[in-house]
Coordinates of C-alpha atoms in Angstrom, one line a residue:
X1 CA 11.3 160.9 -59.0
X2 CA 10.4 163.5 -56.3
X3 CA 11.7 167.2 -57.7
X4 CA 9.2 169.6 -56.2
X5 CA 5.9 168.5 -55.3
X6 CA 7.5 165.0 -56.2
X7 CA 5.8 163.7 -59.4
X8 CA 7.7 162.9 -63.0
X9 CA 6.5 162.3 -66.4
X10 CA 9.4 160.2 -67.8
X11 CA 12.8 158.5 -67.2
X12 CA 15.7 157.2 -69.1
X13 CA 14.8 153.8 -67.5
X14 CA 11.6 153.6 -68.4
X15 CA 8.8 156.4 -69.5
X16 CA 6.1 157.1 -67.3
X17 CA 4.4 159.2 -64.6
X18 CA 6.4 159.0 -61.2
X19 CA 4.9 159.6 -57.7
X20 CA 6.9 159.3 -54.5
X21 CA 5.2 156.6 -52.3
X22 CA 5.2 158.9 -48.8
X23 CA 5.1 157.5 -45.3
X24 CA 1.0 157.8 -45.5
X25 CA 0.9 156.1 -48.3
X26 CA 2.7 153.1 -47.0
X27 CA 1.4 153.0 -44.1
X28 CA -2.3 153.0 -46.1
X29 CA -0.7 150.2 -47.8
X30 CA 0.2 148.2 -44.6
X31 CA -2.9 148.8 -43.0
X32 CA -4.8 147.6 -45.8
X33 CA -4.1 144.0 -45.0
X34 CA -5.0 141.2 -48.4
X35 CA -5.3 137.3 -47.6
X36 CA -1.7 136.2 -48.8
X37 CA -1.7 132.8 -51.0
X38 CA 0.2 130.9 -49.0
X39 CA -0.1 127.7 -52.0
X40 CA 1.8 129.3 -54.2
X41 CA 4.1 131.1 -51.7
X42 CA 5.0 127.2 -51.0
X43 CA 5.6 126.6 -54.9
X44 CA 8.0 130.1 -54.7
X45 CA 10.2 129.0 -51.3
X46 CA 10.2 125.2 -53.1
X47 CA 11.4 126.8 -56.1
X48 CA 13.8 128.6 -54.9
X49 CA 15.4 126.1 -52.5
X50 CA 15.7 124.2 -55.5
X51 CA 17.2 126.4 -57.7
X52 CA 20.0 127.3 -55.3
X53 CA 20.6 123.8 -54.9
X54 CA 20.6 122.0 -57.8
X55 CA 21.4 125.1 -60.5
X56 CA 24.5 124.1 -62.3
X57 CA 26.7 127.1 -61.1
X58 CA 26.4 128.3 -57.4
X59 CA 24.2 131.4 -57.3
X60 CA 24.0 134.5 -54.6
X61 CA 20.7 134.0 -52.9
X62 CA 20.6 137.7 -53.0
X63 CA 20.7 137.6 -56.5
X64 CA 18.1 135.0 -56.9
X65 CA 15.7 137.2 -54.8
X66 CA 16.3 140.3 -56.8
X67 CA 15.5 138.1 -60.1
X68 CA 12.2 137.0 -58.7
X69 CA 11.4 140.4 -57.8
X70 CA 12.3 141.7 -61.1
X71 CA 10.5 139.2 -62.6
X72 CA 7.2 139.8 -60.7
X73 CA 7.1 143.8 -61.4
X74 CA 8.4 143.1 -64.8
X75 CA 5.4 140.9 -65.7
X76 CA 2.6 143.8 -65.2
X77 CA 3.5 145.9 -67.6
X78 CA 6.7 148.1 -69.3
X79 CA 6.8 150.3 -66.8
X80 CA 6.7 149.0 -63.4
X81 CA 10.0 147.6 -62.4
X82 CA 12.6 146.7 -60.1
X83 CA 15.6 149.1 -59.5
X84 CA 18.4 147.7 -57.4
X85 CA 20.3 150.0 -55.0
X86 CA 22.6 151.1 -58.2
X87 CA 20.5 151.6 -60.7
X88 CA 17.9 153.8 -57.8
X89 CA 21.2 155.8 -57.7
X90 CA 21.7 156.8 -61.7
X91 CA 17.9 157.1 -61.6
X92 CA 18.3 160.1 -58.9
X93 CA 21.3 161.1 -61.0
X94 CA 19.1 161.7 -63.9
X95 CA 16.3 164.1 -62.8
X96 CA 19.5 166.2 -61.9
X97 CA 19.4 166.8 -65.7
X98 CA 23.3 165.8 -66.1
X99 CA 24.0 162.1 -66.4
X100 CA 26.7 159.7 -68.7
X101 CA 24.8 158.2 -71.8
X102 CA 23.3 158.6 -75.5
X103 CA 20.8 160.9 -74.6
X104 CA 17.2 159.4 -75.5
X105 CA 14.4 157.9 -73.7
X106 CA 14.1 154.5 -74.4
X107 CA 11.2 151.3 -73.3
X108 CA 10.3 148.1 -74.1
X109 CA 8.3 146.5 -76.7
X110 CA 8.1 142.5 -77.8
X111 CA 11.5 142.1 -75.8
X112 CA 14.1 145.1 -77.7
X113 CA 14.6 148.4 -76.5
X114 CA 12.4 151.2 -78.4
X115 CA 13.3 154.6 -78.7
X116 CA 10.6 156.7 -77.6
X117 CA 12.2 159.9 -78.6
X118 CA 16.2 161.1 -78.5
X119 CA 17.3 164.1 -76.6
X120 CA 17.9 167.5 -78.4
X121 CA 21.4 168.6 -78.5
X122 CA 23.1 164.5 -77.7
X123 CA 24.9 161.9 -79.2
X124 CA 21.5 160.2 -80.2
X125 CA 20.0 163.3 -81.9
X126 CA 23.2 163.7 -83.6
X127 CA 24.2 160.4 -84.9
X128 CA 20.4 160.2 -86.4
X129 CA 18.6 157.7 -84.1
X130 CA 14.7 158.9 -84.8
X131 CA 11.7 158.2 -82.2
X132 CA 10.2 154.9 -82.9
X133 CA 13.7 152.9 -83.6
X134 CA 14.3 149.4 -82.4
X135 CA 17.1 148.5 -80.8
X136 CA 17.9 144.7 -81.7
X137 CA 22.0 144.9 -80.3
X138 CA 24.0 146.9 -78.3
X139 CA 27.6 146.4 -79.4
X140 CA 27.6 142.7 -79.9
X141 CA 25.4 142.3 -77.3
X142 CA 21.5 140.9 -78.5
X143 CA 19.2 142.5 -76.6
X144 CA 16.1 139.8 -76.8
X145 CA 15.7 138.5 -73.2
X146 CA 17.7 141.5 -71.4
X147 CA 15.7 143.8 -68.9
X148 CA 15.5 147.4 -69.8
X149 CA 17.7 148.0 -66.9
X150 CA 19.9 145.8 -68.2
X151 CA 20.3 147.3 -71.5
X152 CA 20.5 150.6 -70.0
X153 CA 23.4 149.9 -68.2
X154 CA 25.4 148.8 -71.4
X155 CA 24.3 152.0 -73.0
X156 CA 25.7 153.7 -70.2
X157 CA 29.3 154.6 -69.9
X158 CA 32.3 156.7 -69.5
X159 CA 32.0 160.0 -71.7
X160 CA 34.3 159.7 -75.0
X161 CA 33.7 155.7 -75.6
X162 CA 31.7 154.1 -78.8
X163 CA 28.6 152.2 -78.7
X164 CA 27.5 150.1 -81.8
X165 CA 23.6 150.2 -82.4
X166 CA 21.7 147.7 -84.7
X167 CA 18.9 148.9 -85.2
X168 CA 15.3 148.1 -87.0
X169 CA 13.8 151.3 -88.4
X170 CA 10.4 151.2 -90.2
X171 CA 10.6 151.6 -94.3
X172 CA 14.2 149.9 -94.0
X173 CA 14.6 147.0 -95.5
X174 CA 17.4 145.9 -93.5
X175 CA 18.9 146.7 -89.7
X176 CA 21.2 149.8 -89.5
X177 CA 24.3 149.8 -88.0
X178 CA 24.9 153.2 -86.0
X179 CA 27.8 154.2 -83.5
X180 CA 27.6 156.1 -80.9
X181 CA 29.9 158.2 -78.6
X182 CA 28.6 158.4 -75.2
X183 CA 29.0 162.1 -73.6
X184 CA 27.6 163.7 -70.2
X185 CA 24.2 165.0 -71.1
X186 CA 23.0 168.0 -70.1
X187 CA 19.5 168.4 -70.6
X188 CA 18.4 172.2 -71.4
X189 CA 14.8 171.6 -71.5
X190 CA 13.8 175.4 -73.5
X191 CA 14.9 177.4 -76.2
X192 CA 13.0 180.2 -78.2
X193 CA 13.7 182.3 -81.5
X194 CA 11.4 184.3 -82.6
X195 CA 9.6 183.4 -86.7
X196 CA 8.0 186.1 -88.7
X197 CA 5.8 188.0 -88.7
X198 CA 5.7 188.7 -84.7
X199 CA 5.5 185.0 -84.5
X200 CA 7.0 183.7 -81.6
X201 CA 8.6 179.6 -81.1
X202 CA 9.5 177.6 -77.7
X203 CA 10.4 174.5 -78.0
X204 CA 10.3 172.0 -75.0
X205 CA 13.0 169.5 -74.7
X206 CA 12.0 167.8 -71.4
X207 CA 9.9 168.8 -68.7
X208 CA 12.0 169.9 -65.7
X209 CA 11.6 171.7 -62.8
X210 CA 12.0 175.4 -63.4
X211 CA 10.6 174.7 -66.9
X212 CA 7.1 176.3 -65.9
X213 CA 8.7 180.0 -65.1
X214 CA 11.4 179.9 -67.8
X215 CA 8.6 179.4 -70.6
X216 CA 6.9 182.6 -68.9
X217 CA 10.2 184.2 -69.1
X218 CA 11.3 183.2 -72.4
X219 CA 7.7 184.6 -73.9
X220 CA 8.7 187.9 -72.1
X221 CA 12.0 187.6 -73.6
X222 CA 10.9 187.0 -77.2
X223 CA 8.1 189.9 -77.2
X224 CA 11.1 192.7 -75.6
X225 CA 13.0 190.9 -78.5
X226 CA 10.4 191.8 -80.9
X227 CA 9.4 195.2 -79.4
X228 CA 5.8 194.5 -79.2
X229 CA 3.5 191.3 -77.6
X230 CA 3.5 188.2 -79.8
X231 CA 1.0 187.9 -82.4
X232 CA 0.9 184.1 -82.0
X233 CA 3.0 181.2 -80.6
X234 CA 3.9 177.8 -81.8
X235 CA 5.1 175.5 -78.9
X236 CA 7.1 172.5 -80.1
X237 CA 6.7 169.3 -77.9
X238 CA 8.1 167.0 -81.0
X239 CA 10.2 164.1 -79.4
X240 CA 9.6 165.4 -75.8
X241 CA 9.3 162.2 -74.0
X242 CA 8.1 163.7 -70.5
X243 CA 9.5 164.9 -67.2
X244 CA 8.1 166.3 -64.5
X245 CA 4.3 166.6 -63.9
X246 CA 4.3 170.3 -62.2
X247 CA 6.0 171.7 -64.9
X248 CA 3.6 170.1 -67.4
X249 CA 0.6 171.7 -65.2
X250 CA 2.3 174.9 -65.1
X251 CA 3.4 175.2 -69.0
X252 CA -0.6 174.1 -69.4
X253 CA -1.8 176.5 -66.7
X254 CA 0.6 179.8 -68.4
X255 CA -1.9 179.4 -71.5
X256 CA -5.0 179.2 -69.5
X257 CA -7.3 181.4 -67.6
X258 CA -9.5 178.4 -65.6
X259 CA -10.5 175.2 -65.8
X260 CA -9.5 171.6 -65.2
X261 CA -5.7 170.5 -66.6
X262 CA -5.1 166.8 -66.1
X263 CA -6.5 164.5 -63.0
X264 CA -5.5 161.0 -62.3
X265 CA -7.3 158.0 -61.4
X266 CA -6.3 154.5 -59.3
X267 CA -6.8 152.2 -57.2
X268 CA -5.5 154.2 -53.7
X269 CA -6.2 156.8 -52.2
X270 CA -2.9 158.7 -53.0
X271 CA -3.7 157.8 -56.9
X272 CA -6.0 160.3 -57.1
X273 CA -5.3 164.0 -58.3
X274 CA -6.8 167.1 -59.8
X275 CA -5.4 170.0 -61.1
X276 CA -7.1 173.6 -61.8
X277 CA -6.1 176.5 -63.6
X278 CA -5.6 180.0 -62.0
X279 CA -6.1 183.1 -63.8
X280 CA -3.4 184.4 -65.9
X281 CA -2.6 183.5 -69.5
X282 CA 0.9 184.9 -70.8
X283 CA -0.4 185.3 -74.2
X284 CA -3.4 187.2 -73.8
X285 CA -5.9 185.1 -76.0
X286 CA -3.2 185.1 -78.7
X287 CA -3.5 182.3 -81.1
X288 CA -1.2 179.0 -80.3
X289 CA -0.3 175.9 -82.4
X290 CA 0.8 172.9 -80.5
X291 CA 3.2 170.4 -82.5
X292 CA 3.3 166.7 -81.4
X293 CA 4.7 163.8 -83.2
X294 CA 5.0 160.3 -82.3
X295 CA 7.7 160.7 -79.7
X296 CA 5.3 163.2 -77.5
X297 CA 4.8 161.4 -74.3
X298 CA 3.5 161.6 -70.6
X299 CA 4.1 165.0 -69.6
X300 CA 4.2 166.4 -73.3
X301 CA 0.6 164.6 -73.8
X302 CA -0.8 166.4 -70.5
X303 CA 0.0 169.7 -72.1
X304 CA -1.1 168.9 -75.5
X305 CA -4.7 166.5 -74.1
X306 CA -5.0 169.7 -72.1
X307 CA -5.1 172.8 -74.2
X308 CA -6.9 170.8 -76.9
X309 CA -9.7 169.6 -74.4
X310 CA -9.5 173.5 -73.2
X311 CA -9.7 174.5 -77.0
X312 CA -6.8 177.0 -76.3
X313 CA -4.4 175.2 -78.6
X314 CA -4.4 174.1 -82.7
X315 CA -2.6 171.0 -82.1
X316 CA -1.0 170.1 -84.9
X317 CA 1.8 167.1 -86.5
X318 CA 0.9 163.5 -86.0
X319 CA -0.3 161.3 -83.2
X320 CA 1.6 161.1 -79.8
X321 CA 3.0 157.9 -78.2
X322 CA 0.2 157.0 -76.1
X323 CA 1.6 156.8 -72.1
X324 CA -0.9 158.0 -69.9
X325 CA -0.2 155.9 -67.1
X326 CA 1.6 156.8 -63.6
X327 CA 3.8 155.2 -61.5
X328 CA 4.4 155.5 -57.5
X329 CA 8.1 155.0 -56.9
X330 CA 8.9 153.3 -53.0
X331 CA 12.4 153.0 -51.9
X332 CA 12.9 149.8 -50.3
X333 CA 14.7 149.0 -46.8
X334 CA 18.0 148.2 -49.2
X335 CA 18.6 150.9 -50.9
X336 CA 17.0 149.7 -54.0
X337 CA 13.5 150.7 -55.3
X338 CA 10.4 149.2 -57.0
X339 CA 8.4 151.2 -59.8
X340 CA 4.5 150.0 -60.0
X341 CA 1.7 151.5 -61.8
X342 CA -0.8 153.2 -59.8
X343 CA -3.0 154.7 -62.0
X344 CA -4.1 156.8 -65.3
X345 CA -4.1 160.0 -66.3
X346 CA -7.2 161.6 -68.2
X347 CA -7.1 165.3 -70.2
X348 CA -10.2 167.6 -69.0
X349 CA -13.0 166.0 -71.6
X350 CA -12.0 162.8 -69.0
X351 CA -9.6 161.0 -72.4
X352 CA -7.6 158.7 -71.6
X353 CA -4.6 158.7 -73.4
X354 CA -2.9 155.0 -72.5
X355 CA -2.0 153.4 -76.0
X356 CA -4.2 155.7 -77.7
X357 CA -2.3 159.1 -77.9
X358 CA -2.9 162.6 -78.3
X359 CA -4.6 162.6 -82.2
X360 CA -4.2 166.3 -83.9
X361 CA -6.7 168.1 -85.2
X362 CA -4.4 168.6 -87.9
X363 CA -2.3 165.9 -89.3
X364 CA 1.3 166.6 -90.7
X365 CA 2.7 164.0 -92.3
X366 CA 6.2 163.3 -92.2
X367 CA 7.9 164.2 -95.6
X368 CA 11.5 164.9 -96.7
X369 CA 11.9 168.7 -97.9
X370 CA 14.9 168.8 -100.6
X371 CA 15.9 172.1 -101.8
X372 CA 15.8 172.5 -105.7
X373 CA 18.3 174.4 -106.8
X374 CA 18.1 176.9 -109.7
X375 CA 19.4 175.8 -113.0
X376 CA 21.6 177.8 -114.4
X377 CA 19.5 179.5 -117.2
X378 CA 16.6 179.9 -115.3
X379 CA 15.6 182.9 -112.5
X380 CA 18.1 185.5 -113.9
X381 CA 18.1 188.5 -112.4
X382 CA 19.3 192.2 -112.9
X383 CA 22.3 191.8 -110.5
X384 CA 23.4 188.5 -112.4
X385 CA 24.2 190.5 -115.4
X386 CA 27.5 191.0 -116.1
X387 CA 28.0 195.0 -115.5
X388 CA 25.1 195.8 -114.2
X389 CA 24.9 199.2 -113.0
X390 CA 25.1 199.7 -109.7
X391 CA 22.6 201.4 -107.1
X392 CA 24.1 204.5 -106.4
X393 CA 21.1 206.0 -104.0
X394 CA 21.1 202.7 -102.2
X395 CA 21.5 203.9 -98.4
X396 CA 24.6 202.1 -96.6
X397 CA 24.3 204.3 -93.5
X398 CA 23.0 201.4 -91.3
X399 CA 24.8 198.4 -93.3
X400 CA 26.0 196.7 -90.3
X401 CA 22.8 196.6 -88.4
X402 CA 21.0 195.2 -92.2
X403 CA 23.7 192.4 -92.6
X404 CA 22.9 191.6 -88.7
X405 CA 18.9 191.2 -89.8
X406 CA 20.1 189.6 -93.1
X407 CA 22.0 186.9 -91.4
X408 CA 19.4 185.8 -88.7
X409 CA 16.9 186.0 -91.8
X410 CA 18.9 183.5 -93.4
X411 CA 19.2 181.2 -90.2
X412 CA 15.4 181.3 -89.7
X413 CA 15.1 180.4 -93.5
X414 CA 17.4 177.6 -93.6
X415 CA 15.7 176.2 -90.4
X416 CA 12.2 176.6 -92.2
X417 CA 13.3 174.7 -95.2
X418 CA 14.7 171.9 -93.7
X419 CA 11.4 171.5 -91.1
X420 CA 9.0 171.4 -92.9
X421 CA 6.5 170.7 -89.6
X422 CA 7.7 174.0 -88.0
X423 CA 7.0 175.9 -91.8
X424 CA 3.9 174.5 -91.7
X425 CA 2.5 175.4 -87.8
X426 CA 4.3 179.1 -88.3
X427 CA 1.6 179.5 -91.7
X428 CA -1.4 178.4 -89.5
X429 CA -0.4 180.6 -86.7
X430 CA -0.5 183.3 -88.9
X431 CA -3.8 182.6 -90.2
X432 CA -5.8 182.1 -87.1
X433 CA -4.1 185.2 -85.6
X434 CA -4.9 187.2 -88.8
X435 CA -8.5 185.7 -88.4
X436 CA -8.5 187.0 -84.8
X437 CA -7.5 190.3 -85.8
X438 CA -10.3 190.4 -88.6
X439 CA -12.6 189.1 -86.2
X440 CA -11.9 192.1 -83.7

């Protein structure tokens, strides 16, 4: 989608790196002529004249033509396609950041829908539908030899009606069932708390346009928060499936002081990019910890490919999805659109990411935290006893401001328990920037 300089890492439709196809480009295109094979152009009009005469129901010749051309973009690869006039339109709707749906990023693979990573704060996230799910049925509806338009249009819908997902999840013995209810999704890409220990956290949702200055912003905001600069910063690109490529440069370039972030490579002219840092990092050499997971992709993979390659960044969690591959989007004389790959992406050391993924350079596994309560015999303390003496010289001067502290305390620890991925990046933050300190 064109937002800004016109390029996106990522769409509901299918995820990948979007380029608007501008009027030089076509005419590039046009004016480099290729030998057309007019054999099997023969074979397609034969084809086709008998299909819409003999087929066994009368068929739209429009339609027909819209299946062949589906069929020819479909064939390259998952993410170059055919987007009729309609589907052009939610498409547009969607790098708004407010559009009708579950809320996840979704692809192919062997025919179902996969779920490359659900949306914070939707109907997805909420009703438990984890990165890596395969979608074998919508409603009643099998999805084996649907397009991924297709499918996206059933899982599309008025806010406030039910969806029923079967779906194959790896370690599950058998397909679970899960509804849905679709809601208008609003996509807020950033939110930051700070830990401990002047230990700061963003997390990335999606890459969007103005996400670039609101991390900048949101750093600012956590250290006047904090009343001094950050001691260290993890940034959590966990389940972000991509967005838009500026944003990914400028999150990449905020840590940086120089140096090469991402570059493309194709076929055409227009395929090929580069892009620098400029001075300026907003954390002052501070130590950072990256977390990825399997449903990192595109945009989220620039960032990560980048400050590892740059060796700004611990990254740290388990390999990312793997898409490193960009798309040039022309919109056609009918409204509709065609999606084709173009080219690849490569991270600084000149990586290339397609199928292979961002690997950490330190794994997390994915484990299940359960909290063990105390037995009832067992941890006693002084205030457990029945009349205990009180503390008279405790000071309750400032009691309100205490239970304030004391609450978001207990919010931060109930978050660290349950994620144990974030517990584990806010202890190595703390150790490389207690390192730095002792270094210094």
């Amino acid at each position: 989608m064109l937002i800004g300089s016109g390029v996106v890492l990522g769409a509901l439709i299918a995820i990948g790196t979007t380029v608007w196809a501008d009027k030089e480009a076509v005419s590039e295109a046009k004016s480099d002529q290729i030998s057309l094979p007019l054999q099997e152009l023969r074979a397609f009009v034969e084809v086709f004249e008998r299909v819409s005469h003999d087929y066994v129901d009368e068929i739209d010749d429009k339609q027909l033509l819209e299946g062949a051309i589906s069929g020819m973009l479909s064939h390259l690869d998952p993410h170059s396609a055919y987007l009729p006039p309609k589907d052009f339109k939610e498409m547009e709707e969607h790098t708004r950041g407010e559009f009708g749906g579950l809320g996840m990023e979704v692809g192919m693979e062997d025919g179902f829908v996969k779920v490359v990573s659900p949306i914070d704060d939707t109907p997805a996230q909420k009703s438990g539908i984890k990165a890596g799910d395969l979608i074998i049925k919508l409603g009643k509806e099998p999805v084996k030899g649907k397009t991924l338009s297709e499918a996206v249009k059933i899982m599309r819908g008025k806010p406030g009606t039910k969806l029923n997902l079967t779906i194959v999840r790896k370690g599950e013995d058998a397909p679970l069932k899960i509804e849905i209810t679709r809601a208008v999704i609003k996509v807020k890409s950033l939110k930051q708390r700070m830990l401990k220990d002047n230990i700061g956290y963003a997390r990335i949702s999606q890459f969007q346009v103005r996400t670039g200055p609101d991390l900048i912003k949101s750093i600012a905001k956590l250290e006047k928060e904090n009343g001094a600069p950050l001691e260290g910063l993890v940034l959590d690109l966990r389940n972000n499936p991509g967005g838009v490529l500026n944003a990914a440069v400028q999150v990449s370039d905020a840590f940086l002081d120089d140096g090469l972030i991402v570059y493309t490579e194709g076929r055409i002219k227009n395929s090929k990019m580069r892009f620098e840092a400029k001075k300026g990092d907003v954390m002052n050499g501070k130590p950072i910890v990256v977390l990825i997971n399997e449903g990192s992709a595109s945009a989220s993979e620039i960032v990560a490919g980048a400050l590892q390659d740059q060796k700004r960044a611990l990254i740290a969690g388990r390999t990312s999805f793997g898409k490193g591959s960009v798309q040039t989007l022309l919109q056609l004389n009918n409204g509709a659109a065609i999606k084709v790959t173009t080219a690849r992406y490569y991270t600084p050391s000149g990586r290339s990411i397609q199928a292979e993924g961002i690997k950490p350079d330190l794994k997390i596994d994915l484990v299940k935290v359960e909290k063990v309560e105390k037995e009832n015999l067992t941890n006693i303390k002084e205030s457990d006893l029945a009349g205990h003496l009180e503390n008279s010289e405790a000071d309750t001067s400032n009691k309100t401001d205490a239970d304030k502290d004391a609450k978001k305390a207990s919010e931060l620890n109930t978050i660290l328990e349950k994620d144990y991925e974030l517990n584990e990046a806010l202890r190595i933050v703390k150790a490389m920037a207690l390192a730095q300190k002792m270094a210094n």
